[in-house]
Tab-separated table of N, CA and C in Angstrom:
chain	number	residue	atom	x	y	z
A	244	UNK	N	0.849	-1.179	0.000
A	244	UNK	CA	0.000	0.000	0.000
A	244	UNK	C	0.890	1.235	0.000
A	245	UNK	N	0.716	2.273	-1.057
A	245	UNK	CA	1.368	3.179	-1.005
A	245	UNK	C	0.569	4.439	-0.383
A	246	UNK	N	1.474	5.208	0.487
A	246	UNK	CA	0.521	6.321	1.039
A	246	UNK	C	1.212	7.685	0.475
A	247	UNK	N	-0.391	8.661	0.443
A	247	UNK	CA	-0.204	9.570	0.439
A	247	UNK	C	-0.040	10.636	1.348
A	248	UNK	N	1.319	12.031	1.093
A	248	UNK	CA	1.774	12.716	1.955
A	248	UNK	C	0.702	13.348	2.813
A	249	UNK	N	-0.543	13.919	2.196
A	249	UNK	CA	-1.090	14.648	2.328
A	249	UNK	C	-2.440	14.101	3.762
A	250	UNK	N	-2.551	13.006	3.637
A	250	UNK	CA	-3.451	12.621	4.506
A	250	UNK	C	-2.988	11.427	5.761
A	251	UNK	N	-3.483	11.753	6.997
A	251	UNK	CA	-2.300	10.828	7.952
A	251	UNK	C	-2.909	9.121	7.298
A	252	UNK	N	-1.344	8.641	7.716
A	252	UNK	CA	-1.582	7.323	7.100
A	252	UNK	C	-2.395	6.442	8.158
A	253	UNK	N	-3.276	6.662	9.441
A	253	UNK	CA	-3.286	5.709	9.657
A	253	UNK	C	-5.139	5.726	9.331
A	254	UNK	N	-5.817	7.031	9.251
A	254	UNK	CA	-6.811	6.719	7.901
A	254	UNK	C	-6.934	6.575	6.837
A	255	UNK	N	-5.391	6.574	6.005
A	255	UNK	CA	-5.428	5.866	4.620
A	255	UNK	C	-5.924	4.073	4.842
A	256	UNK	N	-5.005	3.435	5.873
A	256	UNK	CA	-5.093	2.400	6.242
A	256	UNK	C	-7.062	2.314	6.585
A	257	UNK	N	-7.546	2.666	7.241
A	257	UNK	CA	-8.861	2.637	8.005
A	257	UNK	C	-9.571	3.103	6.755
A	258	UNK	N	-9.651	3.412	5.952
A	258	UNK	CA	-10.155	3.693	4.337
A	258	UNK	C	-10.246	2.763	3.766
A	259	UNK	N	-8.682	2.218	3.243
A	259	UNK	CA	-8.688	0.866	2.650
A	259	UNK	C	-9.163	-0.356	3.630
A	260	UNK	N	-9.125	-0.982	4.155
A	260	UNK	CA	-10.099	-1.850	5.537
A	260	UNK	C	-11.385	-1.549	5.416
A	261	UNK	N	-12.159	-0.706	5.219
A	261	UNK	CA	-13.390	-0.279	5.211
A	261	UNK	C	-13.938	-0.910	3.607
A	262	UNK	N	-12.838	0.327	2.799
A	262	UNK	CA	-13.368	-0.429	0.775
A	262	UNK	C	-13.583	-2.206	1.348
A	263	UNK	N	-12.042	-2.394	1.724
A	263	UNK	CA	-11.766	-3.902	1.578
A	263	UNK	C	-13.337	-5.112	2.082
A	264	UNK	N	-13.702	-4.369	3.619
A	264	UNK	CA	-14.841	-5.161	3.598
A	264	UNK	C	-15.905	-4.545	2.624
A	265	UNK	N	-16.150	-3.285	2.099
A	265	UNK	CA	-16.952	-3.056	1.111
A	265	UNK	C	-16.967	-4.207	0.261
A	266	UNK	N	-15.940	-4.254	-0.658
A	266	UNK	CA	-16.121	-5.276	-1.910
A	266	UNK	C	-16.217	-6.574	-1.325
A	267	UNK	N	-16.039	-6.809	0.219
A	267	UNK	CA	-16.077	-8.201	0.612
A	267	UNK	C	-14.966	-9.278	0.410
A	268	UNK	N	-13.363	-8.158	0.311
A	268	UNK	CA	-12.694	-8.722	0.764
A	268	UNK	C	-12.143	-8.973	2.107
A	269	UNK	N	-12.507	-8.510	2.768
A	269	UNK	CA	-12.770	-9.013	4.402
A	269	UNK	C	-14.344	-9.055	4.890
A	270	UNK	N	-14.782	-10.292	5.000
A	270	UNK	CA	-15.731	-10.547	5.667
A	270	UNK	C	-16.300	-10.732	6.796
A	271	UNK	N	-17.558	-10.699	6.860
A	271	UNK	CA	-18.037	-10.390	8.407
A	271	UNK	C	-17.712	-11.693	9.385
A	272	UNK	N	-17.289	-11.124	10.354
A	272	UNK	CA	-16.992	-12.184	11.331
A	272	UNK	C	-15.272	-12.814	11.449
A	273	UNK	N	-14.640	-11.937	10.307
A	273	UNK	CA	-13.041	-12.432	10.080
A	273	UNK	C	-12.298	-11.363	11.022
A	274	UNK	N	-11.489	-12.484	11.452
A	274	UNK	CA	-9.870	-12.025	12.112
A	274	UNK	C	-9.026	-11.399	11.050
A	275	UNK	N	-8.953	-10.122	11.762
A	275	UNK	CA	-7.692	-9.071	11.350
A	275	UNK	C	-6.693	-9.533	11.457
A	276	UNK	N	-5.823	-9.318	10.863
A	276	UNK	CA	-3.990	-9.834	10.918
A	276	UNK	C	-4.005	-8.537	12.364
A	277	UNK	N	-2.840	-9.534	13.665
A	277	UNK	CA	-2.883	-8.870	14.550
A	277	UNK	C	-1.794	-7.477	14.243
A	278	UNK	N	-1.718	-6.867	15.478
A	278	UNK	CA	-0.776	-5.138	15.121
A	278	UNK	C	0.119	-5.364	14.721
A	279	UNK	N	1.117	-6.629	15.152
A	279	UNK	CA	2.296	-6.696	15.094
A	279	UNK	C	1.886	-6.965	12.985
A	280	UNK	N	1.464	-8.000	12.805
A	280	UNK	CA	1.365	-8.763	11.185
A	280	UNK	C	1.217	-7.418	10.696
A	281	UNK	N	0.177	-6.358	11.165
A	281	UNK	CA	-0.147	-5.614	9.925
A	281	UNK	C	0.775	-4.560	9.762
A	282	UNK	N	1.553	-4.096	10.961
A	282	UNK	CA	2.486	-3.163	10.781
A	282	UNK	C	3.878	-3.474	10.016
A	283	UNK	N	4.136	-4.866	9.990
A	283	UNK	CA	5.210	-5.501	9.306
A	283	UNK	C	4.565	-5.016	7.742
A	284	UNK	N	3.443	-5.732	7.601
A	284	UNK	CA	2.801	-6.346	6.269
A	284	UNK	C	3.232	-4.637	5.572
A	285	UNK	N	2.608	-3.161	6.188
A	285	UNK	CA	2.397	-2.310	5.823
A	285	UNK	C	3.240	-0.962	5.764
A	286	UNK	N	4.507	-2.017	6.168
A	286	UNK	CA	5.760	-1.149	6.777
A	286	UNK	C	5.079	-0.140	7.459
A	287	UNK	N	4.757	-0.135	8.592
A	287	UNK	CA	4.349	1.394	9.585
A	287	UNK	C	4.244	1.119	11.091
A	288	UNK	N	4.625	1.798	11.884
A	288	UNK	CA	4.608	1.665	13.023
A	288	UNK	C	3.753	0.598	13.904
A	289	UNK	N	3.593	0.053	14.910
A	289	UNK	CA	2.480	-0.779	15.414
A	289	UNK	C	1.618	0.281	16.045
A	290	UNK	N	2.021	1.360	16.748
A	290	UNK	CA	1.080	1.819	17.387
A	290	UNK	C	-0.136	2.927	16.470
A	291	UNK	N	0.134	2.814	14.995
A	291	UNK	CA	-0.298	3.874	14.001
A	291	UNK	C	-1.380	2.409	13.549
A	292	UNK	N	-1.024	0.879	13.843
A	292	UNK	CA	-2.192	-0.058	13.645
A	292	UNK	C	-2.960	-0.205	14.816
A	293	UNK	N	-2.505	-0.288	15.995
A	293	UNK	CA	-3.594	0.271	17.028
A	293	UNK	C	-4.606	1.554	16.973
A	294	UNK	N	-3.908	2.197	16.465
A	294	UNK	CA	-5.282	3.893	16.425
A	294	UNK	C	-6.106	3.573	14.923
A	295	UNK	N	-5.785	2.531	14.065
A	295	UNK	CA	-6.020	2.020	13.389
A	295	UNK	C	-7.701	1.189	13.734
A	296	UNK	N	-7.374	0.285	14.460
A	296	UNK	CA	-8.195	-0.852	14.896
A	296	UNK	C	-8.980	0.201	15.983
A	297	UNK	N	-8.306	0.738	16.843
A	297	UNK	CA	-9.274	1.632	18.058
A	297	UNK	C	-10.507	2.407	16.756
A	298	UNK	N	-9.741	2.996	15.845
A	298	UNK	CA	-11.002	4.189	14.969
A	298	UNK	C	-12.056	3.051	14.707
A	299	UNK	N	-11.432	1.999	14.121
A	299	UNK	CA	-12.473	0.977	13.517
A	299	UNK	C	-13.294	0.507	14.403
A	300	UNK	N	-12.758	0.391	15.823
A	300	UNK	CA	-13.889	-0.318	17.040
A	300	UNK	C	-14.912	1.095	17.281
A	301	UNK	N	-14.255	2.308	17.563
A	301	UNK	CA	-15.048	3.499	17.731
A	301	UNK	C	-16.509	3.544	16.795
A	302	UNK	N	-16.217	3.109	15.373
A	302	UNK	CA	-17.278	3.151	14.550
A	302	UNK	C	-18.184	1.912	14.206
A	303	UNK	N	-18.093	1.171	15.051
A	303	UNK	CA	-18.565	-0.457	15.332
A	303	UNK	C	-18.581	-1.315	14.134
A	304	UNK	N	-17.167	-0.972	13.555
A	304	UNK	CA	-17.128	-2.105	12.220
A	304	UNK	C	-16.041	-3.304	12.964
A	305	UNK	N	-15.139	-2.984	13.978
A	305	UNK	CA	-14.499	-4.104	14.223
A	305	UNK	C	-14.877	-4.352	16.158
A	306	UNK	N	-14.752	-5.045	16.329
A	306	UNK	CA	-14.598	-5.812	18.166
A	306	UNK	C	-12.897	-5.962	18.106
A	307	UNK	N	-12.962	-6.656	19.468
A	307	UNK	CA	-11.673	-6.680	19.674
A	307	UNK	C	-12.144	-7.827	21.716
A	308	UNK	N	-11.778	-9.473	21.025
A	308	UNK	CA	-11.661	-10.350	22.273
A	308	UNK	C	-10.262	-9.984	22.611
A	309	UNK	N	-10.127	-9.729	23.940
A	309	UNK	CA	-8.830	-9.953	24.959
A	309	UNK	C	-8.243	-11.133	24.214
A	310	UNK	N	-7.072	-11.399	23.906
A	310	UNK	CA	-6.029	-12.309	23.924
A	310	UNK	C	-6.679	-13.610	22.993
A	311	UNK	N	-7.300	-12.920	21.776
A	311	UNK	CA	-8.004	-13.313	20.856
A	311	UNK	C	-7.596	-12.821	19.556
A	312	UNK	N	-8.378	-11.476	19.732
A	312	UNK	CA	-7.749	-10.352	18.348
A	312	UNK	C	-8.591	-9.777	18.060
A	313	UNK	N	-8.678	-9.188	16.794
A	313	UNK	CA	-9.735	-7.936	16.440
A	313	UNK	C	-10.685	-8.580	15.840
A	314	UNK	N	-11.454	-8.634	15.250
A	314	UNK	CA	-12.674	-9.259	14.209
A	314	UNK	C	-13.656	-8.257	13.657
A	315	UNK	N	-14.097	-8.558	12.623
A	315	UNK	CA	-14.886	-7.573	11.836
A	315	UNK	C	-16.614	-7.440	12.147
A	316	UNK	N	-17.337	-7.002	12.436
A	316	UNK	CA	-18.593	-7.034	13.404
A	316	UNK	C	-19.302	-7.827	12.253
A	317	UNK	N	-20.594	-8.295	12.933
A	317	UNK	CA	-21.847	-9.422	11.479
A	317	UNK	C	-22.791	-8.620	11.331
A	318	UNK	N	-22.976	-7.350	11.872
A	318	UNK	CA	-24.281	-6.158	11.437
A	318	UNK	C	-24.380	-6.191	10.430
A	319	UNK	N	-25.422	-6.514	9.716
A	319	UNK	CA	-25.550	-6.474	8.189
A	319	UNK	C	-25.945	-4.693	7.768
A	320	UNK	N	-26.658	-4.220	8.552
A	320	UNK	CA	-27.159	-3.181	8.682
A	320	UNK	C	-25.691	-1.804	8.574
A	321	UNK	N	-24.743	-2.481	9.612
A	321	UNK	CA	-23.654	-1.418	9.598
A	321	UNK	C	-22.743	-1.751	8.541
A	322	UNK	N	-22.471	-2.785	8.209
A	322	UNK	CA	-21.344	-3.520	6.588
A	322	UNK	C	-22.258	-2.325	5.070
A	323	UNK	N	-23.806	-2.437	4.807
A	323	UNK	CA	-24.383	-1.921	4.233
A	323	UNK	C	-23.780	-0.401	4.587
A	324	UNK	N	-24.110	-0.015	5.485
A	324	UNK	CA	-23.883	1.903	5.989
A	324	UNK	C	-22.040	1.816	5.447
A	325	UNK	N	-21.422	0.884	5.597
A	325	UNK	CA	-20.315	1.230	4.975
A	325	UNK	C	-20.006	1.370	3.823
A	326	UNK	N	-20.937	0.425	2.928
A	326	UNK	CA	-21.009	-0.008	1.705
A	326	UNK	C	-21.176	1.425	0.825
A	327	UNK	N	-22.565	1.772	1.496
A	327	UNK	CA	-23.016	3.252	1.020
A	327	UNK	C	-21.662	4.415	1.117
A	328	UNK	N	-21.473	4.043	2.365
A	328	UNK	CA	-20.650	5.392	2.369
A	328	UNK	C	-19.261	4.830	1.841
A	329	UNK	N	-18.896	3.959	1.389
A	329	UNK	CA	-17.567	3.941	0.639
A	329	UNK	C	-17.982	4.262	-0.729
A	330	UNK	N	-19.102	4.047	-1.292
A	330	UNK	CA	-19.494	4.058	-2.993
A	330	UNK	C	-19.832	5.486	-3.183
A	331	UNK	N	-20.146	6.562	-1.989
A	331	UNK	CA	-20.580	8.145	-1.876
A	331	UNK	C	-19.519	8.681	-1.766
A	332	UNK	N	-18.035	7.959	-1.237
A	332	UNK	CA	-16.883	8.424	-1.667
A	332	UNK	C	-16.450	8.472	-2.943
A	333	UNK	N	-16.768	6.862	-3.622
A	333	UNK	CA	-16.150	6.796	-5.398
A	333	UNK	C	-16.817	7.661	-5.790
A	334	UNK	N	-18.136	8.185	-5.666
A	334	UNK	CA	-18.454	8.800	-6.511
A	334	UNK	C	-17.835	10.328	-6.207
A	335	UNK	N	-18.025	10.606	-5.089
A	335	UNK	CA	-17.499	12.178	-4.857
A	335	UNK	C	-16.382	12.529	-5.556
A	336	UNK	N	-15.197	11.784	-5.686
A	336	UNK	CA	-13.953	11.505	-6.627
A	336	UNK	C	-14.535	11.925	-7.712
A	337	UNK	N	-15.202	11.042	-8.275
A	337	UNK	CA	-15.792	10.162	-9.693
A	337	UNK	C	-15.856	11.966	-10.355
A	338	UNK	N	-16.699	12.730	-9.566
A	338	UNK	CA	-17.260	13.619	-9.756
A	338	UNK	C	-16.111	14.995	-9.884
A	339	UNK	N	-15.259	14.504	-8.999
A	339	UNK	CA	-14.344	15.718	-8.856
A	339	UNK	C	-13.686	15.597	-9.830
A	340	UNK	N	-13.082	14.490	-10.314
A	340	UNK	CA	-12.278	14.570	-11.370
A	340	UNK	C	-12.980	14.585	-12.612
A	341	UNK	N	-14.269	14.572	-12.927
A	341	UNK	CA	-14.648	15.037	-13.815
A	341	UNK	C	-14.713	16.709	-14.363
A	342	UNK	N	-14.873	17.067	-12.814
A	342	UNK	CA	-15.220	18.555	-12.963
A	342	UNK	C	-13.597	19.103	-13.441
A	343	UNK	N	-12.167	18.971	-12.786
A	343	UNK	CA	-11.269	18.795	-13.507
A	343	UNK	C	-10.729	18.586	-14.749
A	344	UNK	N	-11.611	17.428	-15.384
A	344	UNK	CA	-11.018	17.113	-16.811
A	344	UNK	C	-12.068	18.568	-17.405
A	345	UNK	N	-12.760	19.103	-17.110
A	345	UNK	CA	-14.049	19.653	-17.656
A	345	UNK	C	-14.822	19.308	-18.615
A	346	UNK	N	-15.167	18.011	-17.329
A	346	UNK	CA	-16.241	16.958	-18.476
A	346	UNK	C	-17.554	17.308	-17.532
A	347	UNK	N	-18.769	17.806	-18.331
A	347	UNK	CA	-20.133	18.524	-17.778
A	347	UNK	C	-20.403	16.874	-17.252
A	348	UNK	N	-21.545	17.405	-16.301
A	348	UNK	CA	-22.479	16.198	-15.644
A	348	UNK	C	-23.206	15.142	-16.932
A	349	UNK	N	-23.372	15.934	-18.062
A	349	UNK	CA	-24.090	15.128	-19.106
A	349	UNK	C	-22.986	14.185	-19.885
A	350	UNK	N	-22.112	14.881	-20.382
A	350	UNK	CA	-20.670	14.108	-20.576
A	350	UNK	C	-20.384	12.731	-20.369
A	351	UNK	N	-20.727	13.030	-18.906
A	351	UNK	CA	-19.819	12.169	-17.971
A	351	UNK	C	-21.282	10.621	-17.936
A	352	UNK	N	-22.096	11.283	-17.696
A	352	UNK	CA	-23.356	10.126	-17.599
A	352	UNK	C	-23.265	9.326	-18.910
A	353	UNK	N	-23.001	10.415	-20.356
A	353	UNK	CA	-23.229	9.551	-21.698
A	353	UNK	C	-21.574	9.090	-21.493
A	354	UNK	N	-20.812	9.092	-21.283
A	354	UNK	CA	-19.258	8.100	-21.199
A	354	UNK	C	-19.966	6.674	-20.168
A	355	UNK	N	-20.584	6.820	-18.937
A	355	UNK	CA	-21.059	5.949	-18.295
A	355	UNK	C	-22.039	5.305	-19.016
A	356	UNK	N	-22.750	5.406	-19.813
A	356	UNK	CA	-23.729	4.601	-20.792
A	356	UNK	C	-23.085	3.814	-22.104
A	357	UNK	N	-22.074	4.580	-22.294
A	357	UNK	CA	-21.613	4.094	-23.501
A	357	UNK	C	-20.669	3.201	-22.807
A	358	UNK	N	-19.943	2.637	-21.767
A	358	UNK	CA	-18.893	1.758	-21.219
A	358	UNK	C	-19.205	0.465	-21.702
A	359	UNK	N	-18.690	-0.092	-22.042
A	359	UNK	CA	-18.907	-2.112	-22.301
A	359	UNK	C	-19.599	-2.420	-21.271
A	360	UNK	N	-20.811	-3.274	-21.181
A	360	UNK	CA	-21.102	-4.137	-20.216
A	360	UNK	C	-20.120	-4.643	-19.966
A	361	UNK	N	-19.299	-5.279	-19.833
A	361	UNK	CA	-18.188	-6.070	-19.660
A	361	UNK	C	-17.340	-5.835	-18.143
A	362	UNK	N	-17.256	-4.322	-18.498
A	362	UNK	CA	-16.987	-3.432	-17.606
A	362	UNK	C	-16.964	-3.346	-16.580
A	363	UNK	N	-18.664	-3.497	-16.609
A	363	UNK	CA	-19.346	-3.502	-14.807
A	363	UNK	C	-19.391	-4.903	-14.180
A	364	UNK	N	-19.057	-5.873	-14.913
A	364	UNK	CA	-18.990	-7.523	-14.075
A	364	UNK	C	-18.272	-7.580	-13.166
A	365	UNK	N	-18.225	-8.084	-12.227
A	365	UNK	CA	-17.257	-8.411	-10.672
A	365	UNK	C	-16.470	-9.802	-11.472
């Protein structure tokens, strides 16, 4: 994972964890790689993966058993509220960099119509 200067890395990290269970590459009810694994994995401090896992327990996407580890909560209700709000991010992007290229709102919808089905398959 490469980070950017501009934003602290340990909500770049808590961003990507969030997409990641978005698309459902971490699923509900899965063990986190503990502080020590992820700070190796991510070259970054351990205690920048603790404020890491603390933000994520604060917003009730992860738990955390004593002398267990972290785990990802089974709220279907709160995985969804993430879902939303990670896809209200792509788009906010989606949008900004359109306004950038100075491609109008209509533009940008007929480029999204005209894309390959192909495209949109998982």
């Amino acid at each position: 994972m490469e980070f950017k200067k501009n934003i602290p890395i340990y909500l770049q990290i808590v961003d990507k964890l969030k997409q990641d269970i978005s698309l459902k590459i971490l699923t509900p009810g899965e063990k986190l790689m503990s502080t020590r694994e992820m700070s190796v994995k991510l070259k970054v401090n351990p205690n920048t993966v603790s404020r890491v896992y603390k933000e994520l327990e604060l917003e009730n996407i992860v738990f955390t058993k004593r002398g267990m580890g972290t785990f990802i909560i089974e709220d279907e209700a709160i995985l969804q509220n993430i879902k939303q709000k990670t896809t209200n991010d792509i788009m906010i992007k989606f949008i900004h960099d359109m306004r950038n290229l100075n491609i109008s709102p209509k533009e940008a919808i007929m480029m999204l119509k005209e894309m390959k089905e192909e495209q949109w398959k998982i």
